[in-house]
Coordinates of N, CA, C and O in Angstrom, one line a residue:
X16 N -31.2 -51.5 -32.8 CA -31.7 -52.2 -31.5 C -33.1 -51.4 -31.1 O -33.1 -50.2 -31.2
X17 N -33.9 -52.2 -30.7 CA -35.2 -51.8 -30.3 C -35.1 -51.3 -28.8 O -34.3 -52.0 -28.0
X18 N -35.9 -50.4 -28.4 CA -35.9 -49.8 -27.0 C -36.8 -50.9 -26.1 O -37.7 -51.5 -26.7
X19 N -36.4 -51.0 -25.0 CA -37.2 -51.9 -24.1 C -38.6 -51.2 -23.8 O -38.6 -50.2 -23.6
X20 N -39.6 -52.0 -24.1 CA -41.0 -51.5 -23.9 C -41.5 -52.1 -22.6 O -41.0 -53.2 -22.0
X21 N -42.5 -51.5 -22.1 CA -43.2 -51.7 -20.8 C -43.8 -53.2 -21.0 O -44.5 -53.4 -22.0
X22 N -43.6 -54.0 -20.1 CA -44.2 -55.4 -20.1 C -43.3 -56.4 -20.9 O -43.7 -57.6 -21.1
X23 N -42.2 -56.0 -21.5 CA -41.4 -56.9 -22.1 C -40.0 -57.0 -21.7 O -39.6 -55.9 -21.0
X24 N -39.2 -58.0 -22.0 CA -37.7 -57.8 -21.6 C -37.0 -58.7 -22.8 O -37.7 -59.5 -23.5
X25 N -35.7 -58.5 -22.9 CA -35.1 -59.1 -23.9 C -34.8 -60.4 -23.5 O -34.3 -60.8 -22.3
X26 N -34.9 -61.4 -24.4 CA -34.6 -62.8 -24.4 C -33.0 -62.9 -24.0 O -32.1 -62.4 -24.8
X27 N -32.6 -63.6 -23.0 CA -31.1 -63.9 -22.7 C -30.4 -64.7 -23.8 O -31.0 -65.5 -24.3
X28 N -29.3 -64.3 -24.0 CA -28.4 -64.9 -24.9 C -28.7 -64.6 -26.4 O -28.1 -65.1 -27.3
X29 N -29.5 -63.6 -26.7 CA -29.8 -63.3 -28.1 C -29.4 -61.9 -28.2 O -29.8 -60.9 -27.7
X30 N -28.4 -61.7 -29.2 CA -27.8 -60.3 -29.4 C -27.7 -60.2 -31.0 O -28.0 -61.0 -31.7
X31 N -27.5 -58.8 -31.3 CA -27.4 -58.5 -32.7 C -28.7 -58.0 -33.2 O -29.4 -57.5 -32.7
X32 N -28.7 -58.3 -34.6 CA -29.9 -57.7 -35.4 C -31.3 -58.4 -34.9 O -32.3 -57.9 -35.1
X33 N -31.2 -59.7 -34.6 CA -32.3 -60.4 -34.3 C -32.7 -60.4 -32.7 O -32.9 -61.3 -32.1
X34 N -32.9 -59.1 -32.3 CA -33.3 -59.0 -30.8 C -34.9 -59.6 -30.8 O -35.7 -59.1 -31.5
X35 N -34.9 -60.4 -29.7 CA -36.4 -61.0 -29.6 C -36.9 -60.4 -28.3 O -36.4 -60.5 -27.3
X36 N -38.3 -59.9 -28.4 CA -39.0 -59.3 -27.3 C -39.9 -60.4 -26.8 O -40.7 -60.9 -27.6
X37 N -39.8 -60.8 -25.6 CA -40.8 -61.9 -24.9 C -41.6 -61.2 -24.1 O -41.1 -60.3 -23.2
X38 N -43.0 -61.4 -24.0 CA -43.9 -60.7 -23.0 C -43.9 -61.4 -21.8 O -43.8 -62.8 -21.7
X39 N -43.8 -60.6 -20.8 CA -43.8 -61.1 -19.4 C -45.3 -61.7 -19.2 O -46.2 -61.2 -19.6
X40 N -45.4 -62.7 -18.5 CA -46.6 -63.3 -18.0 C -47.4 -62.4 -17.1 O -46.9 -61.6 -16.5
X41 N -48.7 -62.8 -17.0 CA -49.5 -61.9 -16.1 C -49.1 -62.0 -14.7 O -49.1 -61.0 -13.9
X42 N -48.7 -63.2 -14.3 CA -48.3 -63.3 -12.9 C -47.1 -62.4 -12.6 O -46.9 -61.9 -11.4
X43 N -46.2 -62.4 -13.5 CA -44.9 -61.6 -13.4 C -45.3 -60.2 -13.2 O -44.5 -59.5 -12.6
X44 N -46.2 -59.7 -14.1 CA -46.5 -58.3 -14.3 C -47.2 -57.9 -13.0 O -46.9 -56.8 -12.4
X45 N -47.9 -58.9 -12.3 CA -48.6 -58.5 -11.1 C -47.6 -58.1 -10.0 O -47.7 -57.2 -9.3
X46 N -46.5 -58.8 -9.9 CA -45.5 -58.5 -8.9 C -44.6 -57.4 -9.3 O -44.0 -56.7 -8.5
X47 N -44.5 -57.3 -10.6 CA -43.6 -56.1 -11.1 C -44.4 -54.8 -10.9 O -43.6 -53.9 -10.5
X48 N -45.7 -54.7 -11.0 CA -46.2 -53.4 -10.7 C -46.7 -53.4 -9.2 O -47.3 -52.5 -8.9
X49 N -46.5 -54.4 -8.5 CA -46.9 -54.5 -7.0 C -48.3 -54.3 -6.8 O -48.7 -53.8 -5.9
X50 N -49.1 -54.8 -7.8 CA -50.5 -54.8 -7.7 C -51.0 -56.0 -6.9 O -50.2 -57.1 -6.9
X51 N -51.9 -56.0 -6.1 CA -52.5 -57.1 -5.4 C -54.0 -57.2 -5.5 O -54.6 -56.2 -5.8
X52 N -54.5 -58.2 -5.0 CA -56.0 -58.3 -5.1 C -56.4 -58.0 -3.7 O -55.9 -58.3 -2.6
X53 N -57.6 -57.2 -3.7 CA -58.3 -56.9 -2.5 C -59.7 -57.1 -2.6 O -60.4 -57.0 -3.6
X54 N -60.4 -57.4 -1.5 CA -61.8 -57.6 -1.4 C -62.3 -56.3 -0.7 O -61.8 -55.9 0.3
X55 N -63.1 -55.6 -1.4 CA -63.5 -54.2 -1.1 C -65.0 -54.0 -1.5 O -65.7 -54.8 -2.2
X56 N -65.5 -52.8 -1.1 CA -66.8 -52.3 -1.4 C -66.8 -51.5 -2.7 O -66.0 -50.6 -2.8
X57 N -67.6 -51.8 -3.6 CA -67.7 -51.1 -4.8 C -69.1 -50.4 -4.8 O -70.2 -51.0 -4.5
X58 N -69.2 -48.9 -4.9 CA -70.4 -48.3 -4.7 C -71.4 -48.5 -5.9 O -70.9 -48.3 -7.1
X59 N -72.6 -48.6 -5.6 CA -73.6 -48.6 -6.6 C -74.9 -47.9 -6.2 O -74.8 -47.2 -5.1
X60 N -76.0 -48.0 -6.8 CA -77.1 -47.2 -6.3 C -77.1 -45.8 -7.0 O -76.5 -45.5 -7.8
X61 N -78.0 -45.0 -6.4 CA -78.2 -43.7 -6.9 C -78.0 -42.7 -5.8 O -77.7 -43.1 -4.6
X62 N -78.2 -41.5 -6.0 CA -78.1 -40.3 -5.0 C -79.0 -40.6 -3.9 O -80.1 -40.8 -3.9
X63 N -78.5 -40.5 -2.6 CA -79.2 -40.7 -1.4 C -79.6 -42.2 -1.2 O -80.5 -42.4 -0.2
X64 N -79.2 -43.0 -2.0 CA -79.6 -44.5 -1.9 C -78.5 -45.4 -2.3 O -78.4 -46.0 -3.2
X65 N -77.4 -45.5 -1.3 CA -76.3 -46.1 -1.8 C -76.5 -47.6 -1.6 O -77.3 -48.1 -0.9
X66 N -75.8 -48.3 -2.3 CA -75.7 -49.8 -2.4 C -74.4 -50.4 -2.8 O -73.7 -49.9 -3.7
X67 N -73.9 -51.3 -2.0 CA -72.3 -51.6 -2.2 C -72.3 -53.1 -2.7 O -73.1 -54.0 -2.2
X68 N -71.3 -53.4 -3.5 CA -71.0 -54.8 -3.9 C -69.9 -55.0 -3.3 O -68.9 -54.1 -3.1
X69 N -69.6 -56.2 -2.7 CA -68.4 -56.7 -2.2 C -67.7 -57.5 -3.2 O -68.1 -58.6 -3.6
X70 N -66.5 -56.8 -3.7 CA -65.9 -57.4 -4.9 C -64.6 -57.7 -4.8 O -63.8 -57.1 -3.7
X71 N -64.0 -58.5 -5.5 CA -62.4 -58.8 -5.6 C -61.9 -58.0 -6.8 O -62.4 -58.2 -7.9
X72 N -61.1 -57.2 -6.5 CA -60.5 -56.3 -7.6 C -58.8 -56.0 -7.3 O -58.4 -56.4 -6.3
X73 N -58.2 -55.6 -8.3 CA -56.9 -55.1 -8.1 C -56.9 -53.8 -7.3 O -57.8 -53.0 -7.5
X74 N -55.9 -53.6 -6.4 CA -56.0 -52.4 -5.5 C -55.7 -51.2 -6.3 O -56.1 -50.1 -5.9
X75 N -55.2 -51.3 -7.6 CA -55.0 -50.0 -8.3 C -56.2 -49.6 -9.2 O -56.1 -48.5 -9.7
X76 N -57.2 -50.3 -9.2 CA -58.4 -50.1 -10.0 C -59.2 -49.1 -9.4 O -59.2 -48.9 -8.0
X77 N -60.1 -48.5 -10.0 CA -61.0 -47.4 -9.4 C -62.1 -48.2 -8.6 O -62.3 -49.4 -8.8
X78 N -62.5 -47.5 -7.6 CA -63.5 -48.1 -6.7 C -64.6 -48.9 -7.4 O -65.1 -49.9 -7.0
X79 N -65.3 -48.1 -8.4 CA -66.4 -48.6 -9.2 C -66.0 -49.3 -10.5 O -66.7 -49.5 -11.4
X80 N -64.6 -49.5 -10.6 CA -64.1 -50.0 -11.9 C -64.3 -51.6 -12.1 O -65.0 -52.2 -11.4
X81 N -63.5 -52.0 -12.9 CA -63.6 -53.6 -13.3 C -63.2 -54.3 -12.0 O -62.4 -53.8 -11.2
X82 N -63.7 -55.4 -11.9 CA -63.4 -56.4 -10.9 C -63.4 -57.9 -11.4 O -64.1 -58.1 -12.5
X83 N -62.7 -58.7 -10.6 CA -62.7 -60.1 -11.0 C -64.1 -60.8 -10.7 O -64.6 -61.6 -11.6
X84 N -64.6 -60.6 -9.6 CA -65.7 -61.4 -9.2 C -66.5 -60.5 -8.0 O -65.8 -59.9 -7.1
X85 N -67.7 -60.6 -8.0 CA -68.6 -60.1 -6.9 C -69.0 -61.3 -6.0 O -69.5 -62.2 -6.4
X86 N -68.5 -61.0 -4.7 CA -68.6 -62.2 -3.8 C -69.7 -61.7 -2.8 O -70.1 -62.6 -2.0
X87 N -70.5 -60.5 -2.8 CA -71.5 -60.3 -2.0 C -72.1 -59.0 -2.3 O -71.6 -58.2 -3.1
X88 N -73.0 -58.5 -1.5 CA -73.6 -57.2 -1.5 C -73.9 -56.7 -0.1 O -74.0 -57.5 0.9
X89 N -74.1 -55.4 0.0 CA -74.4 -54.7 1.2 C -75.4 -53.6 1.1 O -74.9 -52.7 0.3
X90 N -76.4 -53.5 1.7 CA -77.2 -52.3 1.6 C -77.3 -51.6 3.1 O -77.8 -52.3 4.1
X91 N -76.7 -50.5 3.1 CA -76.4 -49.8 4.4 C -77.7 -49.1 4.9 O -77.8 -48.8 6.2
X92 N -78.6 -48.9 4.2 CA -79.8 -48.3 4.6 C -80.8 -49.2 5.4 O -81.1 -50.3 4.7
X93 N -81.4 -48.9 6.5 CA -82.3 -50.0 7.0 C -83.7 -50.1 6.4 O -84.0 -49.2 5.7
X94 N -84.1 -51.4 6.4 CA -85.4 -51.5 5.8 C -86.4 -51.4 6.7 O -86.3 -50.7 7.8
X95 N -87.7 -51.9 6.5 CA -89.0 -51.7 7.2 C -88.6 -52.3 8.7 O -89.2 -51.8 9.8
X96 N -87.9 -53.5 8.8 CA -87.6 -54.0 10.2 C -86.4 -53.6 10.8 O -85.9 -54.1 11.7
X97 N -85.8 -52.3 10.3 CA -84.7 -51.6 10.8 C -83.6 -52.5 10.7 O -82.7 -52.7 11.6
X98 N -83.3 -53.4 9.6 CA -82.2 -54.2 9.3 C -81.3 -53.8 8.2 O -81.9 -53.2 7.1
X99 N -80.1 -53.9 8.3 CA -79.2 -53.6 7.1 C -78.8 -54.9 6.5 O -78.4 -56.0 7.3
X100 N -79.0 -55.2 5.3 CA -78.8 -56.4 4.6 C -77.6 -56.6 4.1 O -77.0 -55.8 3.4
X101 N -76.9 -57.9 4.4 CA -75.5 -58.1 3.9 C -75.6 -59.6 3.3 O -76.2 -60.6 4.0
X102 N -75.4 -59.7 2.1 CA -75.3 -61.1 1.5 C -73.9 -61.4 1.1 O -73.2 -60.6 0.3
X103 N -73.2 -62.6 1.5 CA -72.0 -63.0 1.0 C -71.9 -64.4 0.6 O -72.6 -65.3 1.3
X104 N -71.1 -64.8 -0.4 CA -70.9 -66.1 -0.9 C -69.6 -66.5 -0.2 O -68.4 -66.2 -0.5
X105 N -69.8 -67.1 0.9 CA -68.5 -67.5 1.9 C -67.6 -68.4 1.2 O -66.3 -68.3 1.4
X106 N -68.1 -69.4 0.3 CA -67.1 -70.3 -0.4 C -66.2 -69.5 -1.4 O -65.1 -69.8 -1.3
X107 N -66.8 -68.5 -2.2 CA -65.9 -67.8 -3.0 C -65.1 -66.9 -2.2 O -63.9 -66.6 -2.5
X108 N -65.6 -66.5 -1.2 CA -64.7 -65.5 -0.3 C -63.5 -66.2 0.3 O -62.4 -65.8 0.2
X109 N -63.8 -67.5 0.7 CA -62.8 -68.4 1.2 C -61.6 -68.6 0.2 O -60.4 -68.6 0.4
X110 N -62.1 -68.8 -1.2 CA -61.2 -69.1 -2.2 C -60.3 -68.0 -2.5 O -59.1 -68.0 -2.6
X111 N -60.8 -66.8 -2.6 CA -60.1 -65.6 -2.7 C -59.0 -65.3 -1.7 O -57.9 -64.9 -1.9
X112 N -59.4 -65.3 -0.4 CA -58.6 -65.3 0.8 C -57.5 -66.3 0.7 O -56.3 -66.0 1.0
X113 N -57.8 -67.5 0.4 CA -56.8 -68.6 0.2 C -55.8 -68.3 -0.9 O -54.6 -68.6 -0.8
X114 N -56.1 -67.5 -2.0 CA -55.3 -67.2 -3.0 C -54.6 -65.8 -2.9 O -54.0 -65.3 -3.7
X115 N -54.5 -65.3 -1.6 CA -53.8 -64.1 -1.2 C -54.5 -62.8 -1.3 O -53.9 -61.7 -1.2
X116 N -55.8 -62.7 -1.5 CA -56.5 -61.6 -1.6 C -56.5 -60.9 -0.2 O -56.8 -61.6 0.8
X117 N -56.4 -59.5 0.0 CA -56.5 -58.8 1.2 C -57.9 -58.2 1.4 O -58.5 -58.0 0.5
X118 N -58.1 -58.0 2.7 CA -59.5 -57.3 3.1 C -59.4 -55.9 3.4 O -58.4 -55.5 4.2
X119 N -60.2 -55.1 3.0 CA -60.2 -53.6 3.5 C -60.9 -53.6 4.9 O -61.6 -54.5 5.2
X120 N -60.6 -52.5 5.6 CA -61.3 -52.5 6.9 C -62.8 -52.5 7.0 O -63.4 -53.2 7.8
X121 N -63.4 -51.8 6.1 CA -64.9 -51.9 6.1 C -65.4 -53.4 5.8 O -66.4 -53.7 6.4
X122 N -64.8 -54.1 4.9 CA -65.1 -55.4 4.6 C -64.9 -56.3 5.9 O -65.6 -57.2 6.3
X123 N -63.7 -56.1 6.5 CA -63.3 -56.9 7.6 C -64.5 -56.5 8.8 O -65.0 -57.5 9.5
X124 N -65.0 -55.3 9.0 CA -66.0 -55.1 10.0 C -67.3 -55.6 9.5 O -68.0 -56.3 10.4
X125 N -67.7 -55.7 8.3 CA -69.0 -56.5 7.8 C -68.9 -57.8 8.2 O -69.8 -58.4 8.6
X126 N -67.7 -58.5 7.8 CA -67.5 -59.8 7.9 C -67.5 -60.3 9.4 O -68.0 -61.4 9.8
X127 N -67.0 -59.4 10.2 CA -66.9 -59.7 11.7 C -68.4 -59.6 12.2 O -68.7 -60.6 13.2
X128 N -69.2 -58.7 11.8 CA -70.6 -58.6 12.2 C -71.4 -59.8 11.7 O -72.4 -60.2 12.3
X129 N -71.0 -60.3 10.6 CA -71.7 -61.5 10.0 C -71.4 -62.8 10.6 O -71.9 -63.8 10.4
X130 N -70.3 -62.8 11.4 CA -69.8 -64.1 12.1 C -68.7 -64.8 11.3 O -68.4 -65.9 11.7
X131 N -68.2 -64.3 10.2 CA -67.2 -65.0 9.4 C -65.9 -64.8 10.1 O -65.0 -65.7 10.1
X132 N -65.5 -63.7 10.6 CA -64.3 -63.3 11.4 C -64.7 -62.8 12.7 O -65.9 -62.7 13.0
X133 N -63.7 -62.9 13.6 CA -64.0 -62.3 15.0 C -64.3 -60.6 14.7 O -64.0 -60.1 13.8
X134 N -65.0 -60.1 15.8 CA -65.4 -58.6 15.6 C -64.1 -57.7 15.5 O -63.1 -58.1 16.2
X135 N -64.3 -56.8 14.7 CA -63.1 -55.9 14.5 C -63.0 -55.1 15.8 O -64.1 -54.7 16.4
X136 N -61.9 -54.8 16.3 CA -61.7 -54.0 17.6 C -62.4 -52.8 17.5 O -63.0 -52.2 18.5
X137 N -62.4 -52.0 16.4 CA -63.1 -50.7 16.4 C -64.6 -50.8 16.5 O -65.3 -49.9 17.0
X138 N -65.1 -51.8 16.1 CA -66.6 -52.2 16.2 C -66.9 -52.2 17.6 O -67.9 -51.5 18.2
X139 N -66.1 -52.8 18.4 CA -66.4 -53.0 19.8 C -66.2 -51.7 20.6 O -66.8 -51.3 21.4
X140 N -65.2 -50.9 20.3 CA -64.9 -49.6 20.8 C -66.0 -48.7 20.4 O -66.2 -47.9 21.4
X141 N -66.4 -48.6 19.3 CA -67.5 -47.8 19.0 C -68.7 -48.0 19.6 O -69.5 -47.2 20.1
X142 N -69.1 -49.3 20.0 CA -70.3 -49.8 20.6 C -70.2 -49.3 22.2 O -71.2 -48.9 22.6
X143 N -69.1 -49.4 22.8 CA -68.8 -49.1 24.1 C -68.8 -47.5 24.2 O -69.5 -47.0 25.2
X144 N -68.3 -46.7 23.2 CA -68.6 -45.3 23.2 C -69.9 -45.0 23.2 O -70.4 -44.0 23.8
X145 N -70.7 -45.5 22.3 CA -72.2 -45.1 22.0 C -73.0 -45.5 23.2 O -73.9 -44.7 23.8
X146 N -72.6 -46.6 24.1 CA -73.3 -47.0 25.3 C -73.0 -45.9 26.4 O -74.0 -45.6 27.1
X147 N -71.8 -45.5 26.4 CA -71.4 -44.4 27.5 C -72.2 -43.0 27.3 O -72.7 -42.5 28.1
X148 N -72.3 -42.8 26.0 CA -72.9 -41.5 25.4 C -74.4 -41.6 25.9 O -75.0 -40.7 26.4
X149 N -75.1 -42.6 25.5 CA -76.4 -43.0 26.0 C -76.7 -42.8 27.5 O -77.7 -42.3 27.9
X150 N -75.9 -43.4 28.3 CA -76.0 -43.4 29.6 C -75.8 -42.0 30.2 O -76.5 -41.6 31.1
X151 N -74.9 -41.3 29.6 CA -74.7 -39.9 30.1 C -76.0 -39.0 29.7 O -76.4 -38.1 30.4
X152 N -76.5 -39.2 28.5 CA -77.7 -38.4 28.1 C -78.9 -38.9 29.0 O -79.7 -38.0 29.5
X153 N -78.9 -40.1 29.3 CA -80.1 -40.6 30.2 C -80.0 -39.9 31.7 O -80.9 -39.6 32.2
X154 N -78.7 -39.8 32.2 CA -78.5 -39.2 33.4 C -78.8 -37.7 33.3 O -79.2 -37.2 34.3
X155 N -78.3 -37.1 32.3 CA -78.7 -35.6 32.0 C -80.1 -35.5 32.0 O -80.7 -34.5 32.6
X156 N -80.8 -36.3 31.3 CA -82.3 -36.1 31.2 C -83.0 -36.3 32.7 O -84.0 -35.6 32.9
X157 N -82.4 -37.1 33.4 CA -83.1 -37.6 34.8 C -82.8 -36.3 35.7 O -83.6 -36.0 36.5
X158 N -81.6 -35.7 35.6 CA -81.2 -34.8 36.5 C -81.8 -33.4 36.2 O -82.0 -32.6 36.8
X159 N -82.3 -33.1 34.9 CA -82.8 -31.9 34.5 C -84.1 -31.9 35.0 O -85.0 -32.8 34.9
X160 N -84.5 -30.5 35.5 CA -85.9 -30.5 36.1 C -86.9 -30.5 34.9 O -86.7 -30.0 33.7
X161 N -88.1 -31.0 35.3 CA -89.3 -31.0 34.2 C -89.8 -29.5 34.1 O -89.7 -28.7 35.1
X162 N -90.5 -29.2 33.1 CA -91.0 -27.9 32.7 C -92.1 -27.7 34.0 O -92.3 -26.4 34.3
X163 N -92.8 -28.6 34.5 CA -93.8 -28.3 35.6 C -93.0 -27.9 36.8 O -93.5 -27.0 37.6
X164 N -91.9 -28.4 37.1 CA -91.2 -28.1 38.2 C -90.6 -26.7 38.2 O -90.6 -25.9 39.1
X165 N -90.2 -26.3 37.1 CA -89.7 -24.8 36.9 C -90.8 -23.8 37.0 O -90.5 -22.8 37.6
X166 N -92.0 -24.2 36.5 CA -93.2 -23.2 36.6 C -93.5 -23.2 38.1 O -93.9 -22.1 38.5
X167 N -93.5 -24.2 38.7 CA -93.9 -24.2 40.2 C -92.8 -23.3 41.1 O -93.3 -22.7 42.0
X168 N -91.6 -23.5 40.7 CA -90.5 -22.8 41.4 C -90.7 -21.1 41.1 O -90.5 -20.5 42.0
X169 N -91.1 -20.8 39.9 CA -91.1 -19.4 39.6 C -92.4 -18.8 40.3 O -92.4 -17.5 40.7
X170 N -93.4 -19.5 40.7 CA -94.5 -18.8 41.2 C -94.4 -18.7 42.8 O -94.0 -18.2 43.6

């Protein structure tokens, strides 16, 4: 008798010397290993100049490993007009989402900012926090005495 190998199972009703090993299909293996498709960012570029690809890949693959399809790109560094560039093929993204691909949080945030989804709640929270910080810094700068006032007081 042969031992059971990974990715194979014994055909039902076949016993004895003629054990037949039948290969599991790709779809069955996907559920067997609990792998799923995710839309995520894959890092590219060089040192101090990151560039991301928005890709559809298995969740167990390496971040920069093989992927099924690239559906977009993202340049996080601002250009001359202080813009961060995101390019997405929305038709292919809809196709993969319809086929059960999940989105990672960074991709959800990017798609929210691009208008494909509603804004991610953390995006709104972070914007409110930064506005409060700027307001507090402006109040502190207005309340602090200027250098001319401090020299006039010392004299």
